[in-house]
C-alpha cells in the first residue's frame, strides 16, 4: 500500500513539474511574440494602439486645457478616447501621434481676447489684458472725457476678432476733455470757489471717535481699497474707503446735512461733500455725476451723485470718507 502511494505521489510531482514547464514555455513564447498594450477606441472605432495610455491622455488633456495656438484659451472636445488592455505583436508599432491628431482634430478651439467697450458697446479688441490696461491708462493720462464710459470685457469665442494696436486704440477712443476753470487755492489744504469749500489734508486717525449721528451705506459693493492703505496710484495714505460697483450706480447721502462742496477736486475727480452736525463731514469722490449743489440741504438716503471713475481712479468705484473737524477716520469703524 505504501509503495502504491509513493508511486502515485511520484507521478503527481512529474505531472506538476511538466505543467509548470509548459506554463513557463507558453508565457515565454507570448512574451517573446507579444507585448501588453492598449487598444484606443474613439466613437466606437479602433484608431490605434498605445503602450502608455497615461502619457497619451495627459498630452490630450493639456491640449484641451490650453490649446496649441496664440490666444487659444481652451478646446472643447466632445468625445474622449477609451482604452482597452490587450496583447499586441511586437512588430506592430504604436501610433500615439496619429491617435493624438485624430482626437484633437475634432475639437473646437475657444479664443480668449479682450473687448474695450464705450457705453457698453464693443468698440475694438486687443490680444491680452495688459494691452487693455495700457489703453485705459493712456486715456486716463490724456484725461479723455469719456473715461467713465470705458470698460473692459474678457471674451471667449470660436473666432478671433481683428486686434487694434494700443496706440491706435487710444487715438480712436480719445475724446477732448471738458475744460474746468479752477479758482486759485487759498491754502494748502482747502479750496474756495463756486463749488464750495473742501479740506483734502491727509491727516488721518486710527481711532474711533463718536459721531453723534447715525450713518447708512451710500452704496453697496466690493471694498477694493481700505482706509490708510498705500498704493502705487497715490502718494500718501488712503484717507477713505473704496467701494467698487458699476458706473452710474446711485449714491445716497449717508446722513442728512448741507452740501458744502460739489465740483471737481484734483485726484478726487468729481467730489461731493456733505457737512453734518458735530463737525462731521462725509466725502463722495470719483463720481460720474453730481446731483446736489452747494448750499442744498439733503436728507439721509437721498440720491446725491452717481458712481464713476473720475480723477485718480483705476475703475468705477465710490471713494467714501468720514472726517471730524478735518481729520479722516476709518469708515469701517461705522459702516461696512
PDB file of C-alpha atoms in Angstrom, residues 88-235:
ATOM      1  CA  UNK A  88      -0.037  43.189 -29.355  1.00  0.00           C
ATOM      2  CA  UNK A  89       2.543  41.570 -31.636  1.00  0.00           C
ATOM      3  CA  UNK A  90       5.897  43.194 -31.126  1.00  0.00           C
ATOM      4  CA  UNK A  91       6.284  44.015 -34.815  1.00  0.00           C
ATOM      5  CA  UNK A  92       3.231  46.324 -34.652  1.00  0.00           C
ATOM      6  CA  UNK A  93       4.300  49.871 -33.736  1.00  0.00           C
ATOM      7  CA  UNK A  94       2.041  52.036 -31.508  1.00  0.00           C
ATOM      8  CA  UNK A  95       0.764  55.194 -33.226  1.00  0.00           C
ATOM      9  CA  UNK A  96       0.408  57.758 -30.412  1.00  0.00           C
ATOM     10  CA  UNK A  97       0.906  60.792 -32.692  1.00  0.00           C
ATOM     11  CA  UNK A  98      -1.778  59.628 -35.113  1.00  0.00           C
ATOM     12  CA  UNK A  99      -4.182  58.946 -32.223  1.00  0.00           C
ATOM     13  CA  UNK A 100      -3.485  62.405 -30.763  1.00  0.00           C
ATOM     14  CA  UNK A 101      -4.225  64.035 -34.136  1.00  0.00           C
ATOM     15  CA  UNK A 102      -7.496  62.129 -34.597  1.00  0.00           C
ATOM     16  CA  UNK A 103      -8.715  63.065 -31.107  1.00  0.00           C
ATOM     17  CA  UNK A 104      -7.730  66.736 -31.248  1.00  0.00           C
ATOM     18  CA  UNK A 105      -8.853  67.446 -34.800  1.00  0.00           C
ATOM     19  CA  UNK A 106     -12.471  67.011 -33.677  1.00  0.00           C
ATOM     20  CA  UNK A 107     -12.020  69.763 -31.064  1.00  0.00           C
ATOM     21  CA  UNK A 108     -13.371  73.311 -31.231  1.00  0.00           C
ATOM     22  CA  UNK A 109     -10.862  75.921 -30.012  1.00  0.00           C
ATOM     23  CA  UNK A 110     -12.136  78.879 -27.974  1.00  0.00           C
ATOM     24  CA  UNK A 111     -10.054  82.041 -28.192  1.00  0.00           C
ATOM     25  CA  UNK A 112      -9.576  84.484 -25.319  1.00  0.00           C
ATOM     26  CA  UNK A 113      -9.180  88.186 -26.027  1.00  0.00           C
ATOM     27  CA  UNK A 114     -10.389  91.489 -24.590  1.00  0.00           C
ATOM     28  CA  UNK A 115     -13.002  93.907 -25.847  1.00  0.00           C
ATOM     29  CA  UNK A 116     -12.814  97.600 -24.996  1.00  0.00           C
ATOM     30  CA  UNK A 117     -16.319  98.989 -24.612  1.00  0.00           C
ATOM     31  CA  UNK A 118     -17.675 102.517 -24.677  1.00  0.00           C
ATOM     32  CA  UNK A 119     -21.149 102.947 -23.205  1.00  0.00           C
ATOM     33  CA  UNK A 120     -21.377  99.123 -23.046  1.00  0.00           C
ATOM     34  CA  UNK A 121     -20.826  98.858 -26.810  1.00  0.00           C
ATOM     35  CA  UNK A 122     -17.808  96.890 -28.107  1.00  0.00           C
ATOM     36  CA  UNK A 123     -15.596  99.355 -29.954  1.00  0.00           C
ATOM     37  CA  UNK A 124     -12.321  97.487 -30.522  1.00  0.00           C
ATOM     38  CA  UNK A 125     -10.378  94.406 -29.487  1.00  0.00           C
ATOM     39  CA  UNK A 126      -6.909  93.709 -28.104  1.00  0.00           C
ATOM     40  CA  UNK A 127      -4.972  90.497 -27.608  1.00  0.00           C
ATOM     41  CA  UNK A 128      -4.493  90.448 -23.823  1.00  0.00           C
ATOM     42  CA  UNK A 129      -5.431  92.203 -20.587  1.00  0.00           C
ATOM     43  CA  UNK A 130      -2.109  94.014 -20.353  1.00  0.00           C
ATOM     44  CA  UNK A 131      -2.830  95.772 -23.649  1.00  0.00           C
ATOM     45  CA  UNK A 132      -6.347  96.632 -22.484  1.00  0.00           C
ATOM     46  CA  UNK A 133      -4.913  98.181 -19.315  1.00  0.00           C
ATOM     47  CA  UNK A 134      -2.414 100.146 -21.412  1.00  0.00           C
ATOM     48  CA  UNK A 135      -5.287 101.578 -23.464  1.00  0.00           C
ATOM     49  CA  UNK A 136      -7.221 102.618 -20.338  1.00  0.00           C
ATOM     50  CA  UNK A 137      -4.097 104.087 -18.751  1.00  0.00           C
ATOM     51  CA  UNK A 138      -3.337 106.053 -21.920  1.00  0.00           C
ATOM     52  CA  UNK A 139      -6.833 107.529 -21.953  1.00  0.00           C
ATOM     53  CA  UNK A 140      -6.524 108.482 -18.283  1.00  0.00           C
ATOM     54  CA  UNK A 141      -3.191 110.189 -18.872  1.00  0.00           C
ATOM     55  CA  UNK A 142      -4.779 112.197 -21.687  1.00  0.00           C
ATOM     56  CA  UNK A 143      -7.768 112.933 -19.422  1.00  0.00           C
ATOM     57  CA  UNK A 144     -10.157 111.681 -22.106  1.00  0.00           C
ATOM     58  CA  UNK A 145     -13.658 112.935 -21.355  1.00  0.00           C
ATOM     59  CA  UNK A 146     -15.256 109.533 -21.952  1.00  0.00           C
ATOM     60  CA  UNK A 147     -13.248 107.661 -19.287  1.00  0.00           C
ATOM     61  CA  UNK A 148     -16.330 106.984 -17.152  1.00  0.00           C
ATOM     62  CA  UNK A 149     -17.881 105.082 -20.041  1.00  0.00           C
ATOM     63  CA  UNK A 150     -14.864 102.908 -20.921  1.00  0.00           C
ATOM     64  CA  UNK A 151     -14.878  99.310 -19.669  1.00  0.00           C
ATOM     65  CA  UNK A 152     -13.024  96.090 -20.468  1.00  0.00           C
ATOM     66  CA  UNK A 153     -14.657  92.711 -21.095  1.00  0.00           C
ATOM     67  CA  UNK A 154     -12.944  89.327 -21.320  1.00  0.00           C
ATOM     68  CA  UNK A 155     -14.277  87.414 -24.346  1.00  0.00           C
ATOM     69  CA  UNK A 156     -14.287  83.715 -25.272  1.00  0.00           C
ATOM     70  CA  UNK A 157     -15.268  82.994 -28.866  1.00  0.00           C
ATOM     71  CA  UNK A 158     -14.635  80.354 -31.540  1.00  0.00           C
ATOM     72  CA  UNK A 159     -13.376  83.041 -33.919  1.00  0.00           C
ATOM     73  CA  UNK A 160     -10.795  85.757 -33.295  1.00  0.00           C
ATOM     74  CA  UNK A 161     -11.573  89.407 -33.905  1.00  0.00           C
ATOM     75  CA  UNK A 162      -9.160  91.777 -35.646  1.00  0.00           C
ATOM     76  CA  UNK A 163      -6.923  93.314 -32.985  1.00  0.00           C
ATOM     77  CA  UNK A 164      -6.120  97.015 -32.691  1.00  0.00           C
ATOM     78  CA  UNK A 165      -2.696  98.211 -31.523  1.00  0.00           C
ATOM     79  CA  UNK A 166      -2.632 100.118 -28.247  1.00  0.00           C
ATOM     80  CA  UNK A 167      -1.581 103.455 -29.787  1.00  0.00           C
ATOM     81  CA  UNK A 168      -4.290 103.233 -32.460  1.00  0.00           C
ATOM     82  CA  UNK A 169      -6.832 102.187 -29.819  1.00  0.00           C
ATOM     83  CA  UNK A 170      -6.059 105.206 -27.632  1.00  0.00           C
ATOM     84  CA  UNK A 171      -6.282 107.507 -30.646  1.00  0.00           C
ATOM     85  CA  UNK A 172      -9.613 106.003 -31.697  1.00  0.00           C
ATOM     86  CA  UNK A 173     -11.210 106.225 -28.248  1.00  0.00           C
ATOM     87  CA  UNK A 174      -9.796 109.560 -27.093  1.00  0.00           C
ATOM     88  CA  UNK A 175     -12.201 112.460 -26.669  1.00  0.00           C
ATOM     89  CA  UNK A 176     -11.200 116.008 -25.818  1.00  0.00           C
ATOM     90  CA  UNK A 177     -11.651 116.671 -22.070  1.00  0.00           C
ATOM     91  CA  UNK A 178     -14.098 119.264 -20.820  1.00  0.00           C
ATOM     92  CA  UNK A 179     -12.214 122.347 -19.675  1.00  0.00           C
ATOM     93  CA  UNK A 180     -12.613 123.073 -15.962  1.00  0.00           C
ATOM     94  CA  UNK A 181     -11.817 126.521 -14.623  1.00  0.00           C
ATOM     95  CA  UNK A 182     -10.475 126.349 -11.068  1.00  0.00           C
ATOM     96  CA  UNK A 183     -10.153 129.237  -8.630  1.00  0.00           C
ATOM     97  CA  UNK A 184      -6.739 129.662  -7.022  1.00  0.00           C
ATOM     98  CA  UNK A 185      -6.226 127.842  -3.720  1.00  0.00           C
ATOM     99  CA  UNK A 186      -6.420 129.875  -0.529  1.00  0.00           C
ATOM    100  CA  UNK A 187      -4.253 127.435   1.433  1.00  0.00           C
ATOM    101  CA  UNK A 188      -2.505 124.102   1.085  1.00  0.00           C
ATOM    102  CA  UNK A 189      -5.466 122.136   2.337  1.00  0.00           C
ATOM    103  CA  UNK A 190      -8.664 123.879   1.310  1.00  0.00           C
ATOM    104  CA  UNK A 191     -10.185 125.380  -1.807  1.00  0.00           C
ATOM    105  CA  UNK A 192     -12.857 128.057  -2.032  1.00  0.00           C
ATOM    106  CA  UNK A 193     -14.719 128.558  -5.311  1.00  0.00           C
ATOM    107  CA  UNK A 194     -18.215 128.466  -6.711  1.00  0.00           C
ATOM    108  CA  UNK A 195     -18.058 124.731  -5.909  1.00  0.00           C
ATOM    109  CA  UNK A 196     -17.778 125.417  -2.198  1.00  0.00           C
ATOM    110  CA  UNK A 197     -15.032 124.707   0.314  1.00  0.00           C
ATOM    111  CA  UNK A 198     -13.298 121.381   0.880  1.00  0.00           C
ATOM    112  CA  UNK A 199     -10.471 120.140   3.123  1.00  0.00           C
ATOM    113  CA  UNK A 200      -8.267 117.499   1.464  1.00  0.00           C
ATOM    114  CA  UNK A 201      -5.477 117.278   4.041  1.00  0.00           C
ATOM    115  CA  UNK A 202      -4.101 113.758   4.529  1.00  0.00           C
ATOM    116  CA  UNK A 203      -4.456 113.968   8.316  1.00  0.00           C
ATOM    117  CA  UNK A 204      -5.854 110.636   9.456  1.00  0.00           C
ATOM    118  CA  UNK A 205      -6.659 108.975  12.754  1.00  0.00           C
ATOM    119  CA  UNK A 206      -6.630 105.266  13.542  1.00  0.00           C
ATOM    120  CA  UNK A 207      -9.019 105.680  16.453  1.00  0.00           C
ATOM    121  CA  UNK A 208     -12.793 105.724  16.643  1.00  0.00           C
ATOM    122  CA  UNK A 209     -14.500 108.940  17.652  1.00  0.00           C
ATOM    123  CA  UNK A 210     -18.142 109.425  18.499  1.00  0.00           C
ATOM    124  CA  UNK A 211     -20.033 110.949  15.568  1.00  0.00           C
ATOM    125  CA  UNK A 212     -23.244 111.811  17.359  1.00  0.00           C
ATOM    126  CA  UNK A 213     -25.180 110.881  14.206  1.00  0.00           C
ATOM    127  CA  UNK A 214     -26.238 107.615  12.548  1.00  0.00           C
ATOM    128  CA  UNK A 215     -24.997 106.683   9.065  1.00  0.00           C
ATOM    129  CA  UNK A 216     -26.230 104.407   6.279  1.00  0.00           C
ATOM    130  CA  UNK A 217     -24.197 102.867   3.469  1.00  0.00           C
ATOM    131  CA  UNK A 218     -24.062 105.235   0.486  1.00  0.00           C
ATOM    132  CA  UNK A 219     -23.655 102.272  -1.934  1.00  0.00           C
ATOM    133  CA  UNK A 220     -23.288  98.509  -1.823  1.00  0.00           C
ATOM    134  CA  UNK A 221     -20.296  96.891  -3.486  1.00  0.00           C
ATOM    135  CA  UNK A 222     -16.890  95.298  -3.062  1.00  0.00           C
ATOM    136  CA  UNK A 223     -14.260  97.051  -0.949  1.00  0.00           C
ATOM    137  CA  UNK A 224     -11.180  97.363  -3.162  1.00  0.00           C
ATOM    138  CA  UNK A 225      -9.011  99.696  -1.068  1.00  0.00           C
ATOM    139  CA  UNK A 226      -9.173 100.156   2.686  1.00  0.00           C
ATOM    140  CA  UNK A 227      -8.513 103.099   4.946  1.00  0.00           C
ATOM    141  CA  UNK A 228      -4.812 104.065   5.417  1.00  0.00           C
ATOM    142  CA  UNK A 229      -3.726 101.635   2.661  1.00  0.00           C
ATOM    143  CA  UNK A 230      -0.802 102.565   0.424  1.00  0.00           C
ATOM    144  CA  UNK A 231      -0.888 102.173  -3.360  1.00  0.00           C
ATOM    145  CA  UNK A 232       1.150 102.904  -6.458  1.00  0.00           C
ATOM    146  CA  UNK A 233      -1.554 105.312  -7.649  1.00  0.00           C
ATOM    147  CA  UNK A 234      -1.430 107.596  -4.616  1.00  0.00           C
ATOM    148  CA  UNK A 235       1.442 109.384  -2.887  1.00  0.00           C
TER     149      UNK A 235
END
